[in-house]
Amino acid sequence: MFHDGCLRELGYLRAEALQEMRDTAHTVTGWSCYYCDNVNLLLTEEEMYSLMETFKQCKIIPESCLVSDELLQYRHFVSKQQFDKDLSDEQEEEVLAQFASLDPEKKGHIEWSDFLYFESLAVLKKFRTENSLVRLLTAKERDKARSVFQGLVMDKDAMITRAECRQAQQSWFHKLKDPQSCNVRLMGFCSPMNCG
């Protein structure tokens, strides 16, 4: 399912499919527009090149699945590269927990697209400020996102729980009356890997 604005821009939209797409957007399926959901498109060429070089140095083959040992090896490499030290036992456990959340069906591997998505989010968090990411949204989208998240019950520590995050995402998509926007990909920053 894609946004009609994205498909129109790409030249793929048939008029008879528009209402069906809008109806599907308000179901459990919701939006799944590759163009909008592709967080990798937010990376600069340099950031993407650096990320791909790191994958290459770790012998991670693009478009292939990763097993937990490969993810651990990759994270050890990144830790040595960034902090000049190995991961602690606690950090290794966190990596394995991340792997498990990326492999909910317990297949024993994670898909390349999920891995790349998560690593792209990590790059964005490292090199971009929240304000610079928020500026990628239109004023209308910022207002909608603000109203969605302000409606949530915050914990004492002002963290949004996974359940609240899912609730916000559902609310966000139900409030989208004009599916012309391509900036919903930023809601990916509130995934189970990123929320409390």
Coordinates of C-alpha atoms in Angstrom, one line a residue:
M1 CA 0.0 0.0 0.0
F2 CA 1.4 3.4 -1.0
H3 CA 0.4 7.0 -0.6
D4 CA -1.5 8.2 -3.6
G5 CA 0.7 11.4 -3.7
C6 CA 3.8 9.2 -3.8
L7 CA 2.4 7.1 -6.6
R8 CA 1.2 10.1 -8.5
E9 CA 4.7 11.6 -8.2
L10 CA 6.2 8.3 -9.5
G11 CA 3.6 8.0 -12.2
Y12 CA 2.0 4.7 -10.9
L13 CA -1.4 5.8 -9.7
R14 CA -4.6 4.5 -11.4
A15 CA -7.6 6.6 -10.4
E16 CA -9.8 3.6 -9.6
A17 CA -7.3 2.4 -7.0
L18 CA -7.3 5.7 -5.0
Q19 CA -10.3 5.0 -2.8
E20 CA -9.2 1.4 -2.1
M21 CA -5.9 2.7 -1.0
R22 CA -7.4 5.3 1.3
D23 CA -9.7 2.7 2.8
T24 CA -6.8 0.3 3.4
A25 CA -4.9 3.1 5.1
H26 CA -7.4 3.2 7.9
T27 CA -7.3 -0.5 8.6
V28 CA -4.8 -2.5 10.7
T29 CA -2.7 -2.7 7.6
G30 CA -2.3 1.0 7.5
W31 CA 0.3 2.8 5.4
S32 CA 3.3 0.9 4.1
C33 CA 4.6 3.2 1.5
Y34 CA 8.2 2.2 0.6
Y35 CA 9.1 5.7 -0.4
C36 CA 7.8 7.2 2.8
D37 CA 9.0 4.5 5.1
N38 CA 12.5 4.4 3.7
V39 CA 14.5 6.1 6.4
N40 CA 17.6 5.5 4.3
L41 CA 16.5 8.3 2.0
L42 CA 17.1 10.7 4.9
L43 CA 20.8 9.9 5.0
T44 CA 23.2 12.0 3.0
E45 CA 25.3 10.3 0.4
E46 CA 28.3 10.5 2.8
E47 CA 26.4 8.9 5.6
M48 CA 25.1 6.1 3.4
Y49 CA 28.6 5.5 2.0
S50 CA 30.1 5.4 5.5
L51 CA 27.5 2.9 6.6
M52 CA 28.0 0.7 3.6
E53 CA 31.8 0.8 4.1
T54 CA 31.3 -0.3 7.7
F55 CA 29.2 -3.2 6.4
K56 CA 31.8 -4.1 3.9
Q57 CA 34.6 -4.1 6.5
C58 CA 32.4 -6.4 8.7
K59 CA 31.8 -8.7 5.7
I60 CA 28.1 -8.1 5.8
I61 CA 26.6 -8.8 2.4
P62 CA 23.9 -6.3 1.4
E63 CA 20.5 -7.7 0.7
S64 CA 21.2 -10.9 2.7
C65 CA 19.8 -11.9 6.1
L66 CA 21.9 -11.6 9.2
V67 CA 22.2 -14.1 12.1
S68 CA 22.8 -13.0 15.7
D69 CA 26.6 -13.7 15.5
E70 CA 26.9 -11.4 12.5
L71 CA 25.0 -8.6 14.3
L72 CA 27.3 -9.1 17.4
Q73 CA 30.4 -9.0 15.3
Y74 CA 29.2 -5.8 13.6
R75 CA 28.4 -4.1 16.9
H76 CA 31.8 -5.1 18.3
F77 CA 33.4 -3.6 15.3
V78 CA 31.4 -0.3 15.5
S79 CA 32.2 -0.1 19.3
K80 CA 35.9 -0.5 18.6
Q81 CA 35.7 2.0 15.8
Q82 CA 33.8 4.6 17.8
F83 CA 34.9 4.1 21.4
D84 CA 38.1 2.0 21.0
K85 CA 36.7 -0.7 23.2
D86 CA 34.8 -4.0 23.0
L87 CA 31.2 -4.3 24.0
S88 CA 30.5 -5.2 27.6
D89 CA 28.6 -8.3 28.5
E90 CA 25.6 -6.1 29.3
Q91 CA 25.9 -4.4 25.8
E92 CA 26.1 -7.8 24.2
E93 CA 22.8 -8.7 25.9
E94 CA 21.3 -5.5 24.6
V95 CA 22.4 -6.4 21.0
L96 CA 20.9 -9.9 21.4
A97 CA 17.6 -8.3 22.7
Q98 CA 17.6 -6.0 19.7
F99 CA 18.1 -9.0 17.4
A100 CA 15.2 -10.8 19.1
S101 CA 12.9 -7.7 18.6
L102 CA 14.0 -7.6 14.9
D103 CA 13.2 -11.3 14.6
P104 CA 9.8 -11.6 16.2
E105 CA 8.9 -14.8 14.3
K106 CA 12.1 -16.4 15.7
K107 CA 13.4 -17.4 12.3
G108 CA 17.0 -17.1 13.6
H109 CA 17.9 -14.3 11.2
I110 CA 16.9 -10.7 10.5
E111 CA 16.0 -9.3 7.1
W112 CA 18.5 -6.9 5.4
S113 CA 15.9 -4.2 5.2
D114 CA 15.1 -4.3 8.9
F115 CA 18.8 -4.2 9.7
L116 CA 19.5 -1.3 7.3
Y117 CA 16.5 0.6 8.7
F118 CA 17.6 0.2 12.3
E119 CA 21.2 1.2 11.4
S120 CA 20.0 4.2 9.4
L121 CA 18.0 5.3 12.5
A122 CA 21.2 5.0 14.6
V123 CA 23.1 7.2 12.1
L124 CA 20.3 9.8 12.1
K125 CA 20.2 9.8 15.9
K126 CA 24.0 10.2 16.1
F127 CA 24.4 13.0 13.5
R128 CA 21.1 14.8 13.4
T129 CA 19.4 16.9 16.0
E130 CA 15.7 16.3 16.8
N131 CA 15.0 19.7 15.5
S132 CA 16.6 19.1 12.1
L133 CA 14.5 15.9 11.8
V134 CA 11.3 17.7 12.8
R135 CA 12.0 20.3 10.2
L136 CA 11.6 17.6 7.5
L137 CA 7.9 17.5 8.4
T138 CA 5.5 20.1 7.0
A139 CA 3.9 22.5 9.5
K140 CA 0.6 20.6 9.2
E141 CA 2.4 17.3 9.9
R142 CA 4.2 18.8 13.0
D143 CA 0.9 20.0 14.4
K144 CA -0.7 16.6 13.8
A145 CA 2.2 14.8 15.4
R146 CA 2.3 17.2 18.4
S147 CA -1.5 16.6 19.0
V148 CA -1.1 12.8 18.8
F149 CA 1.8 12.7 21.3
Q150 CA 0.4 15.3 23.6
G151 CA -2.7 13.1 24.0
L152 CA -0.6 10.3 25.4
V153 CA -0.3 9.6 29.1
M154 CA 3.3 10.1 29.9
D155 CA 5.2 8.1 32.5
K156 CA 6.8 9.8 35.5
D157 CA 10.1 9.9 33.6
A158 CA 8.4 11.4 30.5
M159 CA 9.1 8.2 28.4
I160 CA 6.6 6.9 26.0
T161 CA 5.9 3.2 26.4
R162 CA 5.8 0.8 23.4
A163 CA 2.0 0.5 23.8
E164 CA 1.7 4.3 23.8
C165 CA 4.0 4.5 20.8
R166 CA 1.8 2.1 18.9
Q167 CA -1.3 4.0 20.0
A168 CA 0.3 7.3 18.7
Q169 CA 1.2 5.7 15.4
Q170 CA -2.4 4.4 14.9
S171 CA -3.8 7.8 15.9
W172 CA -1.4 9.5 13.5
F173 CA -2.5 7.4 10.6
H174 CA -6.2 7.7 11.4
K175 CA -5.8 11.5 11.5
L176 CA -4.2 11.6 8.1
K177 CA -7.0 12.9 5.9
D178 CA -4.7 14.1 3.2
P179 CA -2.5 11.2 2.2
Q180 CA -0.4 13.4 -0.1
S181 CA 2.5 13.7 2.4
C182 CA 5.7 11.7 2.2
N183 CA 7.0 12.5 5.6
V184 CA 5.3 9.8 7.7
R185 CA 8.6 7.9 7.7
L186 CA 9.7 9.9 10.7
M187 CA 7.1 8.1 12.8
G188 CA 9.6 5.2 12.5
F189 CA 11.7 6.9 15.1
C190 CA 9.1 5.7 17.6
S191 CA 9.5 2.0 17.0
P192 CA 9.8 -0.6 19.7
M193 CA 13.6 -0.4 19.4
N194 CA 13.5 3.4 20.2
C195 CA 10.7 3.7 22.8
G196 CA 10.8 2.7 26.4

